[in-house]
PDB file of C-alpha atoms in Angstrom:
ATOM      1  CA  GLY C  44      10.060   0.417  32.549  1.00 41.00           C
ATOM      2  CA  THR C  45      10.695   1.234  28.905  1.00 46.00           C
ATOM      3  CA  ALA C  46      11.574  -1.751  26.740  1.00 48.00           C
ATOM      4  CA  ALA C  47      14.955  -1.781  25.032  1.00 45.00           C
ATOM      5  CA  PRO C  48      14.816  -1.165  21.264  1.00 50.00           C
ATOM      6  CA  ALA C  49      15.661  -4.802  20.453  1.00 49.00           C
ATOM      7  CA  ASP C  50      12.920  -6.028  22.775  1.00 55.00           C
ATOM      8  CA  ALA C  51      10.480  -3.546  21.273  1.00 56.00           C
ATOM      9  CA  ASN C  52      11.262  -4.794  17.778  1.00 85.00           C
ATOM     10  CA  GLN C  53      10.786  -8.417  18.811  1.00 90.00           C
ATOM     11  CA  ARG C  54       7.509  -7.505  20.477  1.00 92.00           C
ATOM     12  CA  SER C  55       6.364  -5.579  17.412  1.00 93.00           C
ATOM     13  CA  ASP C  56       7.353  -8.442  15.098  1.00 94.00           C
ATOM     14  CA  ALA C  57       5.348 -10.940  17.144  1.00 95.00           C
ATOM     15  CA  LEU C  58       2.312  -8.655  17.277  1.00 96.00           C
ATOM     16  CA  ARG C  59       2.440  -8.000  13.533  1.00 96.00           C
ATOM     17  CA  ALA C  60       2.563 -11.716  12.823  1.00 96.00           C
ATOM     18  CA  ARG C  61      -0.459 -12.286  15.083  1.00 97.00           C
ATOM     19  CA  ALA C  62      -2.371  -9.397  13.512  1.00 96.00           C
ATOM     20  CA  ALA C  63      -1.698 -10.702  10.007  1.00 95.00           C
ATOM     21  CA  THR C  64      -3.171 -14.068  10.982  1.00 96.00           C
ATOM     22  CA  GLU C  65      -6.205 -12.376  12.524  1.00 96.00           C
ATOM     23  CA  LEU C  66      -6.744 -10.316   9.387  1.00 92.00           C
ATOM     24  CA  TYR C  67      -6.411 -13.404   7.193  1.00 91.00           C
ATOM     25  CA  ASN C  68      -9.082 -15.075   9.343  1.00 92.00           C
ATOM     26  CA  LEU C  69     -11.319 -11.985   8.864  1.00 89.00           C
ATOM     27  CA  ASP C  70     -11.068 -10.995  12.542  1.00 93.00           C
ATOM     28  CA  ARG C  71     -10.696  -7.440  11.330  1.00 93.00           C
ATOM     29  CA  GLU C  72     -11.362  -5.513  14.542  1.00 95.00           C
ATOM     30  CA  LYS C  73      -9.071  -7.809  16.498  1.00 97.00           C
ATOM     31  CA  ALA C  74      -6.363  -7.347  13.850  1.00 96.00           C
ATOM     32  CA  ILE C  75      -6.678  -3.562  14.064  1.00 97.00           C
ATOM     33  CA  ALA C  76      -6.300  -3.705  17.845  1.00 97.00           C
ATOM     34  CA  THR C  77      -3.239  -5.952  17.566  1.00 98.00           C
ATOM     35  CA  TYR C  78      -1.604  -3.721  14.959  1.00 97.00           C
ATOM     36  CA  ARG C  79      -2.194  -0.768  17.296  1.00 97.00           C
ATOM     37  CA  GLU C  80      -0.331  -2.710  19.966  1.00 97.00           C
ATOM     38  CA  ALA C  81       2.521  -3.275  17.506  1.00 96.00           C
ATOM     39  CA  VAL C  82       2.716   0.452  16.779  1.00 96.00           C
ATOM     40  CA  ALA C  83       2.798   1.163  20.512  1.00 95.00           C
ATOM     41  CA  ALA C  84       5.519  -1.457  20.996  1.00 94.00           C
ATOM     42  CA  ASP C  85       7.798   0.156  18.397  1.00 94.00           C
ATOM     43  CA  ALA C  86       6.858   3.568  17.038  1.00 93.00           C
ATOM     44  CA  ASN C  87       9.755   3.344  14.546  1.00 93.00           C
ATOM     45  CA  ASP C  88       8.572   0.111  12.928  1.00 93.00           C
ATOM     46  CA  ALA C  89       7.336   1.158   9.478  1.00 92.00           C
ATOM     47  CA  SER C  90       5.807  -2.288   8.954  1.00 93.00           C
ATOM     48  CA  ALA C  91       3.621  -1.894  12.038  1.00 95.00           C
ATOM     49  CA  HIS C  92       2.247   1.440  10.829  1.00 96.00           C
ATOM     50  CA  ARG C  93       1.737   0.030   7.342  1.00 94.00           C
ATOM     51  CA  GLY C  94       0.028  -3.072   8.730  1.00 95.00           C
ATOM     52  CA  LEU C  95      -2.390  -0.942  10.734  1.00 97.00           C
ATOM     53  CA  ALA C  96      -3.130   1.210   7.678  1.00 95.00           C
ATOM     54  CA  GLY C  97      -3.832  -1.899   5.624  1.00 93.00           C
ATOM     55  CA  ALA C  98      -6.133  -3.344   8.263  1.00 96.00           C
ATOM     56  CA  LEU C  99      -8.074  -0.077   8.505  1.00 96.00           C
ATOM     57  CA  TRP C 100      -8.475   0.028   4.718  1.00 91.00           C
ATOM     58  CA  ILE C 101      -9.596  -3.604   4.475  1.00 91.00           C
ATOM     59  CA  ALA C 102     -12.047  -3.254   7.377  1.00 91.00           C
ATOM     60  CA  GLU C 103     -13.643  -0.176   5.810  1.00 90.00           C
ATOM     61  CA  SER C 104     -13.802  -1.874   2.410  1.00 86.00           C
ATOM     62  CA  PHE C 105     -15.621  -4.850   3.913  1.00 85.00           C
ATOM     63  CA  ARG C 106     -17.941  -2.531   5.830  1.00 84.00           C
ATOM     64  CA  ARG C 107     -18.908  -0.946   2.514  1.00 79.00           C
ATOM     65  CA  GLY C 108     -19.406  -4.353   0.910  1.00 72.00           C
ATOM     66  CA  THR C 109     -16.703  -4.123  -1.740  1.00 61.00           C
ATOM     67  CA  MET C 110     -13.032  -4.892  -2.135  1.00 57.00           C
ATOM     68  CA  THR C 111     -12.639  -4.008  -5.807  1.00 51.00           C
ATOM     69  CA  VAL C 112     -11.289  -0.796  -7.311  1.00 48.00           C
ATOM     70  CA  ASP C 113     -13.493  -1.359 -10.385  1.00 51.00           C
ATOM     71  CA  SER C 114     -16.615  -0.734  -8.306  1.00 49.00           C
ATOM     72  CA  TYR C 115     -15.439   2.856  -7.879  1.00 46.00           C
ATOM     73  CA  LEU C 116     -13.399   3.614 -10.983  1.00 45.00           C
ATOM     74  CA  GLY C 117     -15.739   2.380 -13.717  1.00 44.00           C
ATOM     75  CA  GLY C 118     -14.621   4.611 -16.581  1.00 44.00           C
ATOM     76  CA  VAL C 119     -10.948   5.224 -15.939  1.00 44.00           C
ATOM     77  CA  SER C 120     -11.129   8.727 -17.441  1.00 42.00           C
ATOM     78  CA  ARG C 121     -13.079  10.130 -14.496  1.00 46.00           C
ATOM     79  CA  ALA C 122     -11.070  12.103 -11.938  1.00 48.00           C
ATOM     80  CA  ASN C 123     -13.458  11.460  -9.046  1.00 51.00           C
ATOM     81  CA  VAL C 124     -16.312   9.091  -8.268  1.00 51.00           C
ATOM     82  CA  LYS C 125     -19.136   9.877  -5.849  1.00 60.00           C
ATOM     83  CA  THR C 126     -18.716   7.816  -2.695  1.00 69.00           C
ATOM     84  CA  VAL C 127     -19.812   8.015   0.916  1.00 76.00           C
ATOM     85  CA  PRO C 128     -17.055   9.839   2.831  1.00 80.00           C
ATOM     86  CA  PRO C 129     -15.161   7.627   5.307  1.00 84.00           C
ATOM     87  CA  PRO C 130     -15.705   8.261   9.029  1.00 89.00           C
ATOM     88  CA  PRO C 131     -13.513  11.238  10.068  1.00 92.00           C
ATOM     89  CA  GLU C 132     -11.762   9.271  12.805  1.00 95.00           C
ATOM     90  CA  LEU C 133     -10.900   6.481  10.356  1.00 94.00           C
ATOM     91  CA  LEU C 134      -9.543   8.945   7.789  1.00 93.00           C
ATOM     92  CA  LYS C 135      -7.478  10.719  10.443  1.00 96.00           C
ATOM     93  CA  GLU C 136      -5.928   7.494  11.753  1.00 96.00           C
ATOM     94  CA  PHE C 137      -5.282   6.105   8.263  1.00 96.00           C
ATOM     95  CA  GLU C 138      -3.537   9.289   7.148  1.00 95.00           C
ATOM     96  CA  SER C 139      -1.520   9.403  10.366  1.00 96.00           C
ATOM     97  CA  VAL C 140      -0.186   5.839  10.264  1.00 96.00           C
ATOM     98  CA  THR C 141       0.348   5.849   6.500  1.00 96.00           C
ATOM     99  CA  GLY C 142       2.207   9.128   6.702  1.00 96.00           C
ATOM    100  CA  ARG C 143       4.367   7.777   9.504  1.00 96.00           C
ATOM    101  CA  ALA C 144       5.154   4.598   7.534  1.00 96.00           C
ATOM    102  CA  ILE C 145       6.145   6.664   4.496  1.00 95.00           C
ATOM    103  CA  ASP C 146       8.311   9.019   6.576  1.00 96.00           C
ATOM    104  CA  LEU C 147      10.148   6.144   8.253  1.00 96.00           C
ATOM    105  CA  ALA C 148      10.731   4.361   4.949  1.00 94.00           C
ATOM    106  CA  GLN C 149      11.869   7.560   3.230  1.00 95.00           C
ATOM    107  CA  LYS C 150      14.460   8.149   5.951  1.00 96.00           C
ATOM    108  CA  LYS C 151      15.846   4.655   5.337  1.00 94.00           C
ATOM    109  CA  VAL C 152      15.966   5.270   1.584  1.00 95.00           C
ATOM    110  CA  THR C 153      17.812   8.546   2.152  1.00 96.00           C
ATOM    111  CA  ALA C 154      20.261   6.893   4.536  1.00 96.00           C
ATOM    112  CA  ASN C 155      20.925   3.974   2.179  1.00 95.00           C
ATOM    113  CA  PRO C 156      19.635   4.498  -1.393  1.00 96.00           C
ATOM    114  CA  ARG C 157      20.726   0.984  -2.389  1.00 96.00           C
ATOM    115  CA  ASP C 158      18.728  -0.791   0.325  1.00 95.00           C
ATOM    116  CA  PRO C 159      15.986  -2.736  -1.517  1.00 93.00           C
ATOM    117  CA  ASP C 160      13.930  -3.261   1.643  1.00 92.00           C
ATOM    118  CA  ALA C 161      13.790   0.482   2.311  1.00 93.00           C
ATOM    119  CA  HIS C 162      12.424   1.051  -1.198  1.00 93.00           C
ATOM    120  CA  TYR C 163       9.990  -1.834  -0.715  1.00 91.00           C
ATOM    121  CA  GLN C 164       8.640  -0.379   2.539  1.00 92.00           C
ATOM    122  CA  LEU C 165       8.249   3.015   0.868  1.00 94.00           C
ATOM    123  CA  GLY C 166       6.422   1.647  -2.172  1.00 91.00           C
ATOM    124  CA  ALA C 167       4.149  -0.572  -0.105  1.00 91.00           C
ATOM    125  CA  ALA C 168       3.051   2.310   2.119  1.00 93.00           C
ATOM    126  CA  ILE C 169       2.446   4.627  -0.845  1.00 91.00           C
ATOM    127  CA  GLY C 170       0.558   1.821  -2.584  1.00 87.00           C
ATOM    128  CA  LEU C 171      -1.826   1.628   0.360  1.00 88.00           C
ATOM    129  CA  ARG C 172      -2.451   5.344   0.057  1.00 90.00           C
ATOM    130  CA  ALA C 173      -3.316   4.834  -3.626  1.00 83.00           C
ATOM    131  CA  SER C 174      -5.711   1.964  -2.863  1.00 83.00           C
ATOM    132  CA  PHE C 175      -7.448   3.940  -0.112  1.00 89.00           C
ATOM    133  CA  ALA C 176      -7.826   7.005  -2.325  1.00 85.00           C
ATOM    134  CA  ALA C 177      -9.392   4.969  -5.131  1.00 79.00           C
ATOM    135  CA  THR C 178     -11.676   2.623  -3.205  1.00 82.00           C
ATOM    136  CA  ILE C 179     -12.654   4.620  -0.119  1.00 86.00           C
ATOM    137  CA  GLN C 180     -12.349   8.261  -1.176  1.00 84.00           C
ATOM    138  CA  GLY C 181     -13.226   7.752  -4.843  1.00 78.00           C
ATOM    139  CA  SER C 182     -10.396  10.029  -5.991  1.00 76.00           C
ATOM    140  CA  VAL C 183      -8.842   8.623  -9.157  1.00 68.00           C
ATOM    141  CA  ARG C 184      -6.523  11.621  -9.509  1.00 71.00           C
ATOM    142  CA  ALA C 185      -5.041  11.173  -6.038  1.00 72.00           C
ATOM    143  CA  ALA C 186      -4.794   7.419  -6.516  1.00 73.00           C
ATOM    144  CA  PHE C 187      -2.984   7.827  -9.844  1.00 73.00           C
ATOM    145  CA  GLY C 188      -0.158   9.927  -8.409  1.00 76.00           C
ATOM    146  CA  SER C 189       0.402   7.617  -5.453  1.00 82.00           C
ATOM    147  CA  ALA C 190       0.173   4.517  -7.650  1.00 79.00           C
ATOM    148  CA  ARG C 191       2.902   5.904  -9.927  1.00 81.00           C
ATOM    149  CA  ASP C 192       5.177   6.568  -6.924  1.00 86.00           C
ATOM    150  CA  ALA C 193       4.548   3.066  -5.544  1.00 85.00           C
ATOM    151  CA  TYR C 194       5.268   1.553  -8.964  1.00 82.00           C
ATOM    152  CA  ASN C 195       8.550   3.466  -9.248  1.00 85.00           C
ATOM    153  CA  ALA C 196       9.658   2.465  -5.759  1.00 90.00           C
ATOM    154  CA  HIS C 197       9.060  -1.231  -6.401  1.00 85.00           C
ATOM    155  CA  GLU C 198      10.656  -1.054  -9.839  1.00 84.00           C
ATOM    156  CA  ARG C 199      13.729   0.190  -7.959  1.00 91.00           C
ATOM    157  CA  VAL C 200      13.483  -2.762  -5.577  1.00 91.00           C
ATOM    158  CA  LEU C 201      13.583  -5.185  -8.512  1.00 87.00           C
ATOM    159  CA  GLU C 202      16.541  -3.334 -10.026  1.00 89.00           C
ATOM    160  CA  LEU C 203      18.472  -3.632  -6.762  1.00 94.00           C
ATOM    161  CA  ASP C 204      17.394  -7.198  -5.991  1.00 93.00           C
ATOM    162  CA  PRO C 205      15.551  -9.187  -8.689  1.00 90.00           C
ATOM    163  CA  ARG C 206      14.895 -11.911  -6.087  1.00 89.00           C
ATOM    164  CA  ARG C 207      12.439  -9.654  -4.237  1.00 88.00           C
ATOM    165  CA  HIS C 208       9.322 -11.243  -5.693  1.00 82.00           C
ATOM    166  CA  ASP C 209       7.145  -9.372  -3.185  1.00 83.00           C
ATOM    167  CA  ALA C 210       7.887  -6.170  -5.106  1.00 78.00           C
ATOM    168  CA  GLY C 211       6.589  -7.829  -8.263  1.00 72.00           C
ATOM    169  CA  LEU C 212       2.992  -7.658  -7.022  1.00 69.00           C
ATOM    170  CA  ILE C 213       2.560  -3.903  -7.454  1.00 68.00           C
ATOM    171  CA  VAL C 214       4.761  -3.680 -10.569  1.00 62.00           C
ATOM    172  CA  GLY C 215       3.140  -6.706 -12.195  1.00 58.00           C
ATOM    173  CA  SER C 216      -0.412  -5.643 -11.330  1.00 62.00           C
ATOM    174  CA  TYR C 217       0.056  -2.153 -12.758  1.00 57.00           C
ATOM    175  CA  ARG C 218       1.782  -3.468 -15.882  1.00 54.00           C
ATOM    176  CA  TYR C 219      -1.131  -5.836 -16.494  1.00 45.00           C
ATOM    177  CA  ILE C 220      -3.723  -3.111 -15.882  1.00 55.00           C
ATOM    178  CA  VAL C 221      -1.960  -0.651 -18.184  1.00 51.00           C
ATOM    179  CA  ALA C 222      -1.737  -3.265 -20.939  1.00 49.00           C
ATOM    180  CA  ALA C 223      -5.519  -3.801 -20.734  1.00 49.00           C
ATOM    181  CA  MET C 224      -6.382  -0.102 -21.039  1.00 50.00           C
ATOM    182  CA  ALA C 225      -7.734   1.531 -24.176  1.00 49.00           C
ATOM    183  CA  LEU C 226      -4.891   2.926 -26.304  1.00 49.00           C
ATOM    184  CA  PRO C 227      -5.345   6.664 -25.487  1.00 45.00           C
ATOM    185  CA  VAL C 228      -5.442   5.970 -21.751  1.00 47.00           C
ATOM    186  CA  ARG C 229      -2.518   3.579 -22.091  1.00 44.00           C
ATOM    187  CA  TRP C 230      -0.397   6.312 -23.669  1.00 41.00           C
ATOM    188  CA  VAL C 231      -1.243   8.651 -20.793  1.00 47.00           C
ATOM    189  CA  ALA C 232      -0.103   5.936 -18.373  1.00 47.00           C
ATOM    190  CA  TYR C 233       3.130   5.440 -20.330  1.00 42.00           C
ATOM    191  CA  MET C 234       3.821   9.183 -20.280  1.00 48.00           C
ATOM    192  CA  ALA C 235       3.229   9.235 -16.527  1.00 47.00           C
ATOM    193  CA  GLY C 236       5.931   6.598 -16.046  1.00 48.00           C
ATOM    194  CA  PHE C 237       4.009   3.319 -15.926  1.00 51.00           C
ATOM    195  CA  GLY C 238       5.262   0.301 -17.857  1.00 53.00           C
ATOM    196  CA  GLY C 239       2.960  -2.069 -19.663  1.00 51.00           C
ATOM    197  CA  GLY C 240       3.037  -5.650 -20.882  1.00 51.00           C
ATOM    198  CA  ARG C 241       0.388  -8.237 -20.059  1.00 50.00           C
ATOM    199  CA  GLU C 242       2.784 -11.220 -20.104  1.00 54.00           C
ATOM    200  CA  ARG C 243       5.452  -9.386 -18.118  1.00 52.00           C
ATOM    201  CA  GLY C 244       2.831  -8.315 -15.607  1.00 43.00           C
ATOM    202  CA  LEU C 245       1.564 -11.859 -15.115  1.00 47.00           C
ATOM    203  CA  ALA C 246       5.119 -13.176 -14.743  1.00 46.00           C
ATOM    204  CA  LEU C 247       5.885 -10.629 -12.027  1.00 42.00           C
TER     205      LEU C 247
END
């Protein structure tokens, strides 16, 4: 029969935990399969969709032999960088699960705008979209817009709950990166809504 929602959530939680361990141990294909099980166990678990998206991105990055944005961005002024297109089935699944994670998180934000976890889930999913656009698709323009939205969402998390150190990763990373940019590019980033500050970034 169909599992009760509580049971489905417990099942999804357990599968996500197992998949995270598998991914940490570089069992990437096994992690992808386990995250797919988590999505099947609870289609409304934003973390399961986001976990699967992250595993797909990491697996493709390793397949290409790089895990660094710098390998693709080079000069930050370029809007696009020539890369090998990702396999169509990978792109389709990534967009599907990322979109679902964002939709689920956005509904929670709308229902409770002061829920820090809802904003965290939203920013984390959008951040994955930014990373995928930059490192796999080579689109700096697309990555920039998503990165700004992820930054704003996690800034909101820290406003609502300064104890949420997990939100500091995206905010701190972007602040550090912006602070290291050449002045003209830095001003563009400031105008787009990014904060700067090398020390603040490292602290976060």
